[in-house]
Amino acid sequence: MNPLKPKPGDALDTLSTPVPVIDEDVMAGNIARVQAYMDRHKIAFRPHIKTHKVVAIAEAQRAAGARGINCQKITEAEIFANAGFDDILITYNILGREKIARLAALNQRLSALKVTADSAVTVDGLAQAFSGSKPLTVLVECDTGGGRCGVQTPTDALALARQITRAEGLTFGGLMTYPKPKSAAAIESWFSEALSLLRAEGIPCPIVSNAGTPSLFEAHEVPSATEHRAGTYVYNDRSMVRAGHCTIDQCAMHILVTVVSCPTEDRAIIDAGSKTLTSDLLGFSDYGHILEYPDAVIRALSEEHGTVDLSRCSGPRPKIGDRLRIVPNHTCVVSNLFDEMIFHRVGRVTRIEPVAARGMVW
Amino acid sequence: MNPLKPKPGDALDTLSTPVPVIDEDVMAGNIARVQAYMDRHKIAFRPHIKTHKVVAIAEAQRAAGARGINCQKITEAEIFANAGFDDILITYNILGREKIARLAALNQRLSALKVTADSAVTVDGLAQAFSGSKPLTVLVECDTGGGRCGVQTPTDALALARQITRAEGLTFGGLMTYPKPKSAAAIESWFSEALSLLRAEGIPCPIVSNAGTPSLFEAHEVPSATEHRAGTYVYNDRSMVRAGHCTIDQCAMHILVTVVSCPTEDRAIIDAGSKTLTSDLLGFSDYGHILEYPDAVIRALSEEHGTVDLSRCSGPRPKIGDRLRIVPNHTCVVSNLFDEMIFHRVGRVTRIEPVAARGMVW
């Protein structure tokens, strides 16, 4: 918990820094804009809770029209199940006795729990555990170019779908990918080939799940997909601006920081380091975008200090005590560092929400 | 809290991954070795709690002979003050009404609280707040080459020491630096020049505080320093091995992970991503050292996945379900991601300690 106890009604400029804050109206706009796009294209939309980890925001996404949510870990899914979410897709290979036991308990409570698998080893483990109990729905994860998890070919996807279909305790739920951004044609080609193979064997494939915020507005270019998953769109960040998904004004999260030192003319030190901004570069050469000084470069972070290079700033420069706003490179990882998230509208705190799933890596 | 509730006596290989664990004996060896060095050279040793954020470890460091502790933020200092620590140095420029009010409250409770400042602005703020109340001890932060905070020259240090000495509510406590590693001669030259200037004006300088784990065993080459601060030495990490401070066997923190996918011959996916290892590279080109596969390269992290390149591994390769141990690049930032730290000896959990100061960025 934030021991400084911010409360609704507080003026933003009185909050002790460093602190991430969320603009209510920008966030609401992001939720509405993306849901409208999905509705227009008749794509089921499944927000990934990893970006916010906040129950109230998942509720707002559901109220806007989202169908189900996406979690990455069982412990996250448990938190959202406790809050009343039923249609939860855990996009992870679940292995190990303790995790599978928790998964079985969760499956008993929910009517639409789903997981993914990309290997015979994972499917075997699930099949053994669920044999004789309420069946678990398993989707096959497909590597359509993302280069992380996933079976490598449509033929491999068919083989794993077969194994799931034959396992007594499992139900084949469909195909899922975490794609390389901006690769709609490649994803579509991969999925349609896999779907042909499944059709030829008479294996029904209810869900084809595509994903990603950077390529979100190209979701309709993957007609084989029945649903799209995305997380970052709800807050947006510097990397989404670079990807062309949003403008800087559509970034709902700002990190409020204070200049604590100006040791030289060209160097300012801010009170946000890697414990606030994280070290995620995502291809950038510095650690965030300072709205008030767009030419300033956050060139280094230690845990509690950010070192800002001002040498490219032509106008006036920040002074000790100045408060600045930073658009972070990557918003999801910032959420994971704070127990509470502060929301605001026209300069005043509106609410403080627990980041309920912070730190849930299991 | 870890919802999987590990407990003393559990076998390490039953812990749900990913999870950082601390070897009790390695940690105790690190504490003893460094304290013995400091004792031998009659240097007061002030551990930085940022690495562990655990009260019980600070107590072990004190029991071994440490004099006082180092915190970076007031909220950290509050936690350790509540646990009975009195000699606390907060190495930070404290600015802003709320933080200064908390600092004043803390100063009332402790007999040996100290902070640092590197500008007239910071000193002015403290001087105004502490005028008429129990004086606050302020050290001048000196940039001896580290390139972060700090006055730039010994003459600037003198000027700030003068300002502190003249302020009714402040006491000049000495000089402090966060140095560039391996720069003993430069630090000594900087400090001795500043000390000459202070002596010439009759300003006593009780503390000269040097710091850093990489250069810890060169602390005696800075004879002007009265104390040394260090954090990382207690756990050690991959960057400390590279710096020559320790061997890989002296790294007390391992991250236990599981291989969850092997999509290609050369690619394995582990269940630790940036939410466990953090994205801190510290000059490395990958995200940690896998003890069982020293030639494997953790080439990319997403939040819950680590992508491991096995192409340089000549022998057998990890399989799905295998458990691996990782020495992280940077241990302090891992501590900040977990509510509890698990300790072990000969394969069994010995205790679970709250990471009391996790997330305390204020």
XYZ file of C-alpha atoms in Angstrom:
724
model
C 0.000 0.000 0.000
C 1.100 3.556 -0.573
C 1.957 4.682 2.983
C 1.315 8.299 1.974
C -2.390 7.453 1.653
C -3.603 9.439 -1.331
C -7.377 9.879 -1.385
C -10.160 10.897 -3.749
C -10.328 14.653 -4.163
C -6.575 15.182 -3.724
C -5.077 17.518 -6.288
C -2.661 15.620 -8.558
C 0.064 18.154 -7.880
C 0.004 17.313 -4.175
C 0.683 13.584 -4.679
C 4.053 12.466 -3.432
C 6.232 11.364 -6.360
C 7.115 9.076 -8.058
C 3.639 7.811 -8.802
C 1.803 6.442 -11.846
C -1.627 7.962 -12.426
C -4.377 7.068 -14.886
C -6.557 9.599 -16.681
C -10.137 8.295 -16.382
C -11.366 9.885 -19.584
C -8.440 8.781 -21.714
C -8.806 5.224 -20.412
C -12.564 5.226 -21.019
C -11.903 6.495 -24.551
C -9.411 3.689 -25.182
C -11.859 1.048 -23.963
C -14.717 2.463 -26.066
C -12.660 2.965 -29.230
C -11.293 -0.567 -29.297
C -14.582 -2.215 -28.340
C -16.378 -0.266 -31.091
C -13.842 -1.521 -33.621
C -14.273 -5.129 -32.469
C -18.077 -4.803 -32.502
C -17.994 -3.308 -35.999
C -15.985 -6.285 -37.247
C -17.900 -8.840 -35.152
C -14.731 -10.039 -33.421
C -15.105 -11.243 -29.844
C -12.777 -9.134 -27.716
C -10.931 -10.625 -24.761
C -8.892 -8.022 -22.817
C -5.668 -9.198 -21.208
C -5.674 -8.158 -17.563
C -1.857 -8.095 -17.382
C -1.768 -4.404 -18.230
C -3.877 -3.177 -15.320
C -4.329 -6.164 -12.938
C -7.308 -4.220 -11.522
C -10.722 -5.833 -11.047
C -12.691 -2.610 -11.578
C -11.065 -2.059 -14.973
C -11.823 -5.588 -16.130
C -15.416 -4.902 -15.088
C -15.435 -1.724 -17.194
C -14.036 -3.681 -20.158
C -16.747 -6.321 -19.710
C -19.455 -3.670 -19.373
C -18.265 -2.168 -22.665
C -18.783 -5.485 -24.419
C -15.691 -7.608 -23.869
C -16.316 -11.362 -23.844
C -14.198 -12.958 -21.178
C -10.707 -12.060 -20.063
C -7.179 -13.271 -20.685
C -4.817 -14.108 -17.818
C -1.270 -15.400 -18.036
C -1.045 -17.260 -14.730
C -3.351 -19.344 -12.522
C -2.921 -17.050 -9.542
C -4.154 -14.138 -11.679
C -7.114 -16.189 -12.856
C -7.980 -17.069 -9.246
C -8.167 -13.387 -8.336
C -10.470 -12.563 -11.226
C -12.567 -15.690 -10.643
C -13.050 -14.547 -7.044
C -14.278 -11.230 -8.449
C -16.945 -12.965 -10.536
C -15.297 -13.512 -13.909
C -16.195 -16.857 -15.472
C -14.822 -16.867 -19.028
C -11.084 -16.871 -18.410
C -8.417 -17.953 -20.874
C -5.014 -18.651 -19.325
C -2.562 -18.458 -22.212
C 0.160 -20.535 -20.623
C 1.578 -24.064 -20.601
C 0.632 -25.257 -17.133
C 3.036 -27.811 -15.688
C 3.726 -29.195 -12.241
C 1.695 -30.856 -9.528
C 0.750 -27.801 -7.459
C -0.257 -25.645 -10.421
C -2.325 -28.414 -12.005
C -4.115 -29.022 -8.686
C -4.998 -25.322 -8.492
C -6.140 -25.433 -12.111
C -8.431 -28.368 -11.366
C -9.959 -26.528 -8.417
C -10.519 -23.463 -10.591
C -12.064 -25.553 -13.355
C -14.604 -26.914 -10.866
C -15.734 -23.361 -10.047
C -15.916 -21.884 -13.560
C -17.968 -22.837 -16.575
C -15.668 -21.318 -19.216
C -12.071 -21.750 -18.054
C -9.596 -22.425 -20.851
C -5.831 -22.945 -21.043
C -3.316 -23.344 -23.838
C -0.648 -25.942 -24.556
C 2.054 -26.273 -27.175
C 3.532 -29.699 -26.494
C 2.612 -33.316 -25.942
C 4.305 -33.087 -22.530
C 1.978 -30.322 -21.361
C -1.094 -32.057 -22.805
C -0.076 -35.358 -21.166
C 0.212 -33.692 -17.770
C -3.215 -32.085 -18.117
C -4.776 -35.276 -19.501
C -3.574 -37.342 -16.547
C -4.821 -34.812 -14.006
C -8.240 -34.224 -15.569
C -9.065 -37.789 -16.474
C -12.251 -38.727 -14.648
C -13.114 -35.191 -13.595
C -14.826 -32.208 -15.218
C -13.100 -31.783 -18.593
C -10.671 -28.927 -19.132
C -10.762 -26.939 -22.373
C -7.351 -26.693 -24.020
C -6.374 -24.548 -27.011
C -3.259 -25.225 -29.047
C -0.743 -22.386 -29.017
C 0.644 -21.694 -32.488
C 3.887 -19.893 -33.293
C 2.758 -17.801 -36.263
C 5.974 -15.786 -36.286
C 6.207 -14.407 -32.757
C 9.090 -16.722 -31.933
C 8.095 -17.433 -28.345
C 5.945 -20.457 -27.481
C 3.786 -22.382 -29.925
C 3.792 -25.377 -32.233
C 5.821 -24.661 -35.353
C 3.512 -25.851 -38.146
C -0.197 -26.369 -38.864
C 0.543 -30.094 -39.039
C 1.918 -29.960 -35.488
C -1.208 -28.072 -34.422
C -3.347 -30.859 -35.874
C -1.325 -33.512 -34.046
C -1.749 -31.749 -30.714
C -5.462 -31.126 -31.361
C -5.816 -34.850 -32.002
C -4.069 -35.681 -28.731
C -6.352 -33.271 -26.817
C -9.466 -34.616 -28.525
C -8.551 -38.192 -27.628
C -7.769 -37.388 -23.981
C -10.707 -38.303 -21.781
C -10.437 -35.298 -19.433
C -9.737 -32.669 -22.076
C -11.767 -30.785 -24.679
C -10.113 -29.217 -27.704
C -10.972 -25.506 -27.533
C -9.264 -24.186 -30.628
C -6.127 -22.351 -31.724
C -4.320 -19.437 -30.136
C -1.366 -17.263 -31.130
C 0.726 -14.498 -29.704
C 1.845 -13.098 -33.035
C 4.588 -10.932 -34.345
C 2.956 -7.502 -34.783
C 1.876 -6.337 -38.227
C 1.760 -9.791 -39.723
C -1.936 -10.248 -40.481
C -1.378 -12.083 -43.773
C 1.077 -14.559 -42.243
C -1.245 -15.272 -39.307
C -4.233 -15.739 -41.574
C -2.341 -18.116 -43.817
C -1.122 -20.155 -40.818
C -4.562 -20.349 -39.213
C -6.439 -21.153 -42.412
C -4.065 -23.999 -43.202
C -4.491 -25.413 -39.679
C -8.275 -25.030 -39.909
C -8.308 -26.981 -43.192
C -6.380 -29.814 -41.587
C -8.741 -29.876 -38.593
C -11.823 -29.800 -40.853
C -10.447 -32.675 -42.905
C -10.310 -34.779 -39.732
C -13.679 -33.577 -38.498
C -12.236 -31.844 -35.419
C -14.375 -28.796 -34.592
C -12.410 -25.649 -33.718
C -14.657 -23.275 -31.786
C -12.094 -20.557 -30.976
C -9.306 -19.039 -33.045
C -7.634 -16.480 -30.824
C -5.384 -13.758 -32.212
C -3.741 -11.064 -30.104
C -1.728 -7.917 -29.611
C -2.325 -4.206 -29.202
C 0.114 -3.004 -31.897
C -1.796 -4.879 -34.578
C -5.208 -4.510 -32.951
C -6.773 -2.417 -35.683
C -5.717 -5.036 -38.238
C -7.604 -7.785 -36.413
C -10.194 -7.880 -39.220
C -7.431 -8.803 -41.673
C -7.269 -12.206 -39.967
C -10.780 -13.434 -40.860
C -10.073 -16.927 -39.504
C -9.789 -15.494 -36.000
C -12.949 -15.539 -33.884
C -11.509 -13.432 -31.099
C -8.761 -10.942 -30.355
C -6.848 -10.472 -27.100
C -5.121 -7.230 -26.113
C -3.879 -5.661 -22.906
C -1.866 -2.499 -23.437
C -4.605 -0.642 -25.377
C -6.398 0.184 -22.112
C -3.635 2.507 -20.857
C -1.370 2.739 -23.945
C 2.286 3.734 -23.729
C 5.223 5.115 -25.660
C 5.728 1.865 -27.566
C 2.098 1.919 -28.753
C 2.549 5.489 -30.012
C 5.614 4.311 -31.967
C 3.636 1.354 -33.350
C 1.013 3.766 -34.664
C -1.734 2.312 -32.479
C -2.456 5.589 -30.659
C -1.406 9.192 -30.212
C 0.498 10.488 -27.219
C -2.785 12.034 -25.985
C -4.300 8.539 -25.837
C -1.744 7.401 -23.264
C -3.770 7.193 -20.042
C -0.815 6.444 -17.755
C 1.597 9.156 -16.742
C 4.322 8.783 -14.157
C 4.503 11.902 -12.002
C 8.089 12.600 -10.952
C 10.075 15.369 -9.288
C 13.435 16.785 -10.308
C 15.613 16.186 -7.228
C 18.991 17.341 -8.513
C 20.572 19.342 -11.352
C 24.249 18.583 -10.842
C 25.339 20.077 -14.186
C 23.755 22.254 -16.840
C 22.991 19.248 -19.033
C 22.035 16.714 -16.339
C 18.874 16.526 -14.259
C 18.053 13.714 -11.840
C 14.442 12.656 -11.336
C 13.078 10.585 -8.472
C 11.871 7.747 -10.721
C 14.272 4.910 -11.398
C 13.862 1.282 -12.334
C 11.610 0.675 -9.300
C 9.064 2.943 -11.008
C 9.718 2.978 -14.766
C 11.318 -0.506 -15.000
C 14.300 -1.087 -17.305
C 12.136 -2.121 -20.272
C 13.544 -0.408 -23.339
C 11.382 -2.187 -25.964
C 13.772 -0.970 -28.624
C 13.963 2.610 -27.395
C 17.342 4.023 -26.429
C 15.996 5.660 -23.265
C 13.536 4.981 -20.472
C 10.464 7.113 -21.157
C 9.124 10.275 -22.753
C 9.000 13.446 -20.640
C 5.935 15.370 -21.807
C 7.194 18.782 -20.690
C 10.662 18.286 -22.234
C 10.254 16.096 -25.320
C 13.926 16.592 -26.246
C 15.183 15.384 -22.868
C 16.622 11.857 -22.791
C 16.242 9.602 -19.740
C 19.570 7.960 -20.458
C 20.116 5.876 -17.320
C 18.182 4.494 -14.400
C 19.288 3.231 -11.060
C 16.672 1.996 -8.645
C 15.500 5.365 -7.317
C 17.141 7.814 -9.729
C 16.630 8.631 -13.383
C 19.479 10.466 -15.094
C 18.168 12.893 -17.698
C 20.352 14.305 -20.452
C 19.183 17.840 -21.282
C 21.813 18.621 -23.897
C 19.301 18.517 -26.747
C 16.810 20.832 -25.005
C 16.927 24.238 -26.654
C 14.488 26.190 -24.460
C 14.280 26.574 -20.695
C 15.353 23.590 -18.596
C 13.785 21.860 -15.617
C 14.741 23.096 -12.160
C 15.057 21.277 -8.842
C 11.596 20.749 -7.400
C 9.828 20.830 -10.785
C 7.228 18.138 -11.300
C 7.231 16.338 -14.656
C 5.014 13.772 -16.387
C 6.503 10.746 -18.107
C 4.844 8.451 -20.634
C 6.506 5.098 -19.852
C 7.935 2.841 -22.548
C 5.813 -0.065 -21.301
C 2.800 0.374 -19.088
C 2.118 -3.270 -18.062
C 5.379 -3.622 -16.175
C 4.818 -0.368 -14.298
C 1.476 -1.698 -13.027
C 3.323 -4.650 -11.524
C 5.383 -2.384 -9.250
C 2.550 -0.660 -7.388
C 0.006 -2.037 -4.918
C -2.516 0.655 -5.831
C -3.291 2.618 -8.948
C -4.468 6.211 -8.707
C -7.069 7.507 -11.166
C -7.866 11.167 -11.859
C -9.980 13.580 -13.825
C -9.317 17.297 -14.407
C -6.481 17.371 -11.929
C -8.201 15.586 -9.042
C -7.925 12.026 -7.778
C -11.155 10.155 -8.503
C -10.361 6.770 -6.949
C -7.614 4.457 -5.797
C -7.880 0.858 -6.964
C -5.941 -2.119 -5.624
C -3.662 -3.676 -8.252
C -5.061 -6.999 -7.134
C -2.946 -9.255 -9.339
C 0.372 -7.451 -8.817
C 3.240 -9.876 -8.373
C 1.206 -12.956 -9.326
C 3.850 -14.843 -11.309
C 2.638 -18.349 -10.466
C 2.001 -12.789 -0.464
C 2.833 -15.945 -2.313
C -0.603 -17.607 -2.569
C 1.086 -20.998 -2.883
C 2.179 -20.671 0.754
C 5.641 -22.225 0.885
C 6.667 -23.190 4.408
C 9.778 -24.153 6.371
C 10.780 -27.733 5.706
C 9.521 -27.763 2.110
C 11.970 -29.305 -0.330
C 13.252 -26.665 -2.755
C 12.310 -28.826 -5.714
C 8.642 -28.736 -4.703
C 8.396 -24.923 -4.735
C 6.203 -23.567 -7.479
C 8.316 -21.618 -9.961
C 9.363 -18.938 -10.742
C 10.739 -18.088 -7.334
C 13.892 -16.459 -5.971
C 15.531 -18.333 -3.089
C 18.432 -17.404 -0.825
C 21.061 -19.853 0.390
C 21.457 -19.174 4.139
C 25.079 -20.292 4.308
C 26.217 -18.374 1.261
C 24.526 -15.235 2.586
C 26.026 -15.674 6.048
C 29.440 -16.130 4.419
C 29.006 -12.914 2.436
C 28.041 -10.961 5.550
C 30.968 -12.352 7.557
C 33.561 -11.913 4.825
C 32.747 -8.266 4.165
C 32.398 -7.347 7.837
C 35.778 -8.974 8.585
C 37.376 -6.875 5.851
C 35.824 -3.675 7.218
C 36.854 -4.561 10.779
C 40.403 -5.314 9.653
C 40.632 -1.882 8.046
C 38.722 -0.119 10.845
C 36.114 1.194 8.410
C 32.591 1.602 9.767
C 30.302 -0.502 7.599
C 26.785 0.660 6.751
C 24.819 -1.929 4.706
C 22.321 -0.607 2.189
C 18.989 -2.329 2.785
C 17.883 -1.853 -0.840
C 19.243 -5.268 -1.825
C 17.168 -7.325 0.600
C 14.536 -4.962 2.093
C 14.210 -7.577 4.879
C 14.348 -6.608 8.570
C 15.828 -9.926 9.715
C 18.763 -9.564 7.328
C 19.510 -6.028 8.482
C 19.511 -7.443 12.006
C 22.012 -10.114 10.951
C 24.200 -7.434 9.364
C 24.046 -5.386 12.573
C 24.796 -8.430 14.706
C 27.880 -9.062 12.562
C 29.180 -5.583 13.337
C 27.570 -3.154 10.898
C 27.126 0.377 12.235
C 23.822 1.749 11.085
C 22.032 1.170 7.817
C 21.570 2.997 4.536
C 18.114 3.605 3.055
C 17.256 5.436 -0.130
C 13.758 6.645 0.724
C 11.890 7.878 3.819
C 9.283 5.154 3.607
C 12.069 2.546 3.753
C 13.611 4.318 6.738
C 10.232 4.343 8.518
C 9.976 0.569 8.178
C 13.449 -0.024 9.603
C 12.924 2.574 12.336
C 9.763 0.705 13.350
C 11.916 -2.421 13.586
C 14.303 -0.749 16.032
C 17.049 0.698 13.831
C 18.257 4.099 14.998
C 21.319 5.005 12.920
C 19.804 5.453 9.469
C 21.355 7.385 6.593
C 18.916 8.278 3.804
C 21.109 9.007 0.793
C 18.597 11.155 -1.060
C 17.669 14.777 -1.726
C 14.400 15.106 0.148
C 12.050 17.672 -1.342
C 8.360 18.465 -1.020
C 6.026 19.250 1.861
C 4.751 15.737 2.605
C 8.163 14.059 2.525
C 9.749 16.738 4.693
C 6.917 16.429 7.241
C 7.522 12.662 7.426
C 11.250 13.276 7.753
C 10.655 15.645 10.675
C 8.483 13.052 12.410
C 11.175 10.409 11.879
C 13.880 12.733 13.191
C 11.913 13.196 16.421
C 11.946 9.421 17.002
C 15.570 8.635 16.120
C 18.833 9.832 17.609
C 21.011 9.225 14.557
C 18.962 9.968 11.433
C 20.925 11.543 8.594
C 20.083 12.645 5.058
C 22.089 13.956 2.108
C 21.724 17.026 -0.093
C 23.515 18.256 -3.176
C 21.968 21.671 -3.779
C 21.100 24.932 -2.088
C 17.463 24.307 -3.017
C 17.348 21.033 -1.068
C 19.211 22.541 1.894
C 16.888 25.587 1.906
C 13.820 23.343 2.033
C 15.242 21.339 4.934
C 16.465 24.473 6.745
C 13.020 26.080 6.624
C 11.293 22.938 7.872
C 13.705 22.155 10.714
C 14.227 25.691 12.008
C 13.098 25.755 15.632
C 12.866 21.974 15.997
C 15.313 19.139 16.707
C 18.172 19.660 14.242
C 18.538 17.355 11.258
C 21.965 16.030 10.258
C 22.741 16.627 6.579
C 25.687 15.263 4.589
C 26.762 16.803 1.310
C 26.552 14.408 -1.637
C 29.643 14.632 -3.845
C 29.893 13.542 -7.478
C 33.326 11.907 -7.442
C 32.851 10.474 -10.917
C 29.629 8.477 -10.655
C 27.785 11.013 -12.806
C 24.490 10.840 -10.937
C 23.724 13.274 -8.089
C 26.279 15.314 -6.189
C 28.051 18.645 -6.108
C 30.643 18.840 -8.842
C 33.700 20.193 -7.017
C 35.222 20.257 -3.531
C 34.645 24.021 -3.550
C 30.920 23.425 -4.142
C 30.959 20.909 -1.283
C 32.452 23.542 0.996
C 29.811 26.095 -0.030
C 26.993 23.663 0.743
C 28.614 22.612 4.035
C 28.753 26.308 4.971
C 25.061 26.740 4.156
C 24.159 23.695 6.280
C 26.365 24.858 9.162
C 24.716 28.285 9.149
C 21.138 26.949 9.041
C 19.610 26.960 12.500
C 17.778 23.634 12.157
C 20.560 21.690 10.426
C 23.828 20.061 11.462
C 26.563 19.376 8.931
C 27.173 15.629 9.064
C 29.931 15.195 6.497
C 30.485 14.100 2.911
C 28.962 11.229 0.970
C 29.521 9.773 -2.484
C 28.045 7.138 -4.740
C 31.167 6.578 -6.805
C 32.090 5.162 -10.131
C 33.431 1.670 -9.339
C 37.162 1.047 -9.257
C 38.097 4.672 -8.805
C 39.670 4.707 -5.328
C 42.400 7.196 -6.224
C 39.961 9.668 -7.758
C 37.608 9.435 -4.763
C 40.452 9.892 -2.306
C 41.744 12.903 -4.157
C 38.265 14.477 -4.286
C 37.563 13.851 -0.595
C 40.966 14.950 0.659
C 40.685 18.227 -1.224
C 37.209 18.852 0.205
C 38.417 17.961 3.703
C 41.278 20.476 3.406
C 38.825 23.209 2.456
C 36.535 22.328 5.365
C 39.465 22.233 7.820
C 40.661 25.625 6.612
C 37.271 27.069 7.563
C 37.103 25.165 10.828
C 34.075 23.104 9.781
C 34.260 19.649 11.425
C 33.440 16.737 9.133
C 32.487 13.711 11.241
C 31.512 11.310 8.427
C 33.043 10.663 5.032
C 30.881 8.002 3.413
C 32.082 5.976 0.434
C 30.051 3.216 -1.207
C 29.579 0.378 -3.638
C 29.895 -3.391 -3.695
C 32.056 -3.664 -6.843
C 34.809 -1.611 -5.208
C 34.150 -2.802 -1.676
C 37.480 -4.540 -1.182
C 39.267 -1.364 -2.244
C 37.547 0.670 0.484
C 40.864 0.916 2.388
C 42.393 2.703 -0.608
C 40.191 5.686 0.258
C 41.729 6.527 3.660
C 39.729 9.753 3.953
C 36.512 7.735 4.167
C 35.255 6.892 7.655
C 32.556 4.520 6.476
C 31.564 2.369 3.520
C 28.057 1.589 2.304
C 27.152 -1.480 0.233
C 24.038 -3.444 -0.568
C 24.542 -6.102 -3.213
C 27.358 -7.944 -1.371
C 24.791 -9.639 0.891
C 23.266 -11.711 -1.945
C 25.698 -10.999 -4.820
C 24.741 -11.450 -8.464
C 26.082 -11.973 -11.954
C 27.268 -8.370 -12.229
C 29.301 -8.753 -9.031
C 30.958 -11.894 -10.416
C 31.885 -9.931 -13.545
C 33.220 -7.078 -11.375
C 35.510 -9.555 -9.611
C 33.879 -8.992 -6.232
C 32.820 -12.621 -5.779
C 32.682 -16.044 -7.386
C 29.557 -17.606 -8.817
C 29.433 -19.824 -5.697
C 29.123 -16.709 -3.537
C 25.838 -15.716 -5.221
C 23.232 -16.443 -2.536
C 20.191 -15.714 -4.733
C 19.043 -18.180 -7.348
C 15.842 -17.901 -9.333
C 14.202 -21.316 -9.632
C 12.428 -21.648 -12.976
C 10.765 -24.343 -15.059
C 11.127 -25.004 -18.778
C 7.566 -24.680 -20.086
C 8.132 -25.044 -23.813
C 10.766 -26.203 -26.328
C 9.247 -25.006 -29.616
C 12.414 -25.627 -31.649
C 15.676 -27.470 -31.124
C 17.489 -24.248 -30.275
C 14.769 -22.473 -28.291
C 13.529 -23.153 -24.780
C 10.996 -21.030 -22.924
C 11.248 -20.647 -19.143
C 8.527 -19.404 -16.819
C 10.538 -16.412 -15.619
C 10.162 -13.159 -17.504
C 10.601 -9.522 -16.613
C 8.161 -9.861 -13.689
C 10.767 -12.124 -12.058
C 14.204 -11.334 -13.504
C 13.522 -7.672 -14.414
C 14.897 -6.193 -17.643
C 18.102 -4.949 -16.011
C 20.951 -5.809 -18.354
C 23.713 -3.906 -16.514
C 25.855 -4.186 -19.615
C 25.184 -7.887 -20.221
C 23.650 -8.931 -23.507
C 21.201 -11.326 -21.859
C 19.051 -11.582 -18.764
C 20.774 -13.979 -16.391
C 23.105 -16.950 -16.056
C 21.607 -20.450 -16.095
C 23.775 -22.553 -13.786
C 22.914 -25.893 -15.422
C 23.452 -24.570 -18.968
C 26.168 -21.925 -18.823
C 26.232 -21.653 -22.623
C 22.507 -20.943 -22.873
C 21.545 -17.327 -23.556
C 18.365 -15.787 -22.102
C 17.984 -13.553 -25.108
C 14.529 -12.051 -24.563
C 12.004 -11.567 -21.795
C 8.348 -10.839 -21.902
C 6.508 -10.501 -18.640
C 6.029 -14.201 -17.893
C 8.302 -15.862 -20.469
C 12.048 -16.016 -20.922
C 13.271 -17.040 -24.366
C 16.451 -19.082 -24.147
C 18.768 -19.579 -27.108
C 20.380 -23.021 -26.853
C 22.343 -22.891 -30.091
C 25.690 -22.608 -28.283
C 24.987 -25.577 -25.971
C 27.061 -28.542 -27.104
C 25.853 -31.234 -24.700
C 22.340 -32.363 -23.713
C 19.639 -29.711 -23.733
C 16.892 -28.838 -21.249
C 13.537 -30.556 -21.651
C 9.997 -29.397 -20.885
C 9.404 -29.681 -17.153
C 13.088 -29.379 -16.192
C 13.804 -27.066 -13.301
C 16.748 -24.674 -13.682
C 18.554 -22.205 -11.430
C 19.379 -18.708 -12.636
C 21.852 -16.242 -11.155
C 20.195 -12.911 -11.936
C 22.070 -9.965 -13.436
C 20.952 -7.718 -10.587
C 19.645 -9.021 -7.315
C 18.290 -5.793 -5.718
C 15.622 -5.322 -8.372
C 14.461 -8.942 -8.059
C 13.863 -8.397 -4.328
C 11.532 -5.539 -5.210
C 9.193 -7.864 -7.135
C 8.365 -10.326 -4.353
C 6.431 -9.840 -1.114
C 8.316 -12.657 0.582
C 11.806 -14.072 0.269
C 12.411 -17.785 0.747
C 15.607 -18.965 2.470
C 17.035 -22.489 2.379
C 19.817 -24.772 3.513
C 20.744 -28.173 2.039
C 17.682 -28.279 -0.158
C 15.059 -27.381 2.462
C 13.256 -24.125 3.138
C 14.474 -22.658 6.439
C 12.263 -19.557 6.684
C 10.137 -17.127 4.738
C 10.755 -13.460 5.437
C 8.543 -10.539 4.428
C 10.258 -8.171 1.999
C 9.035 -5.385 4.215
C 10.280 -2.451 2.157
C 9.233 -3.780 -1.243
C 7.727 -1.083 -3.442
C 8.674 1.769 -1.099
C 9.635 4.375 -3.680
C 8.614 7.430 -1.672
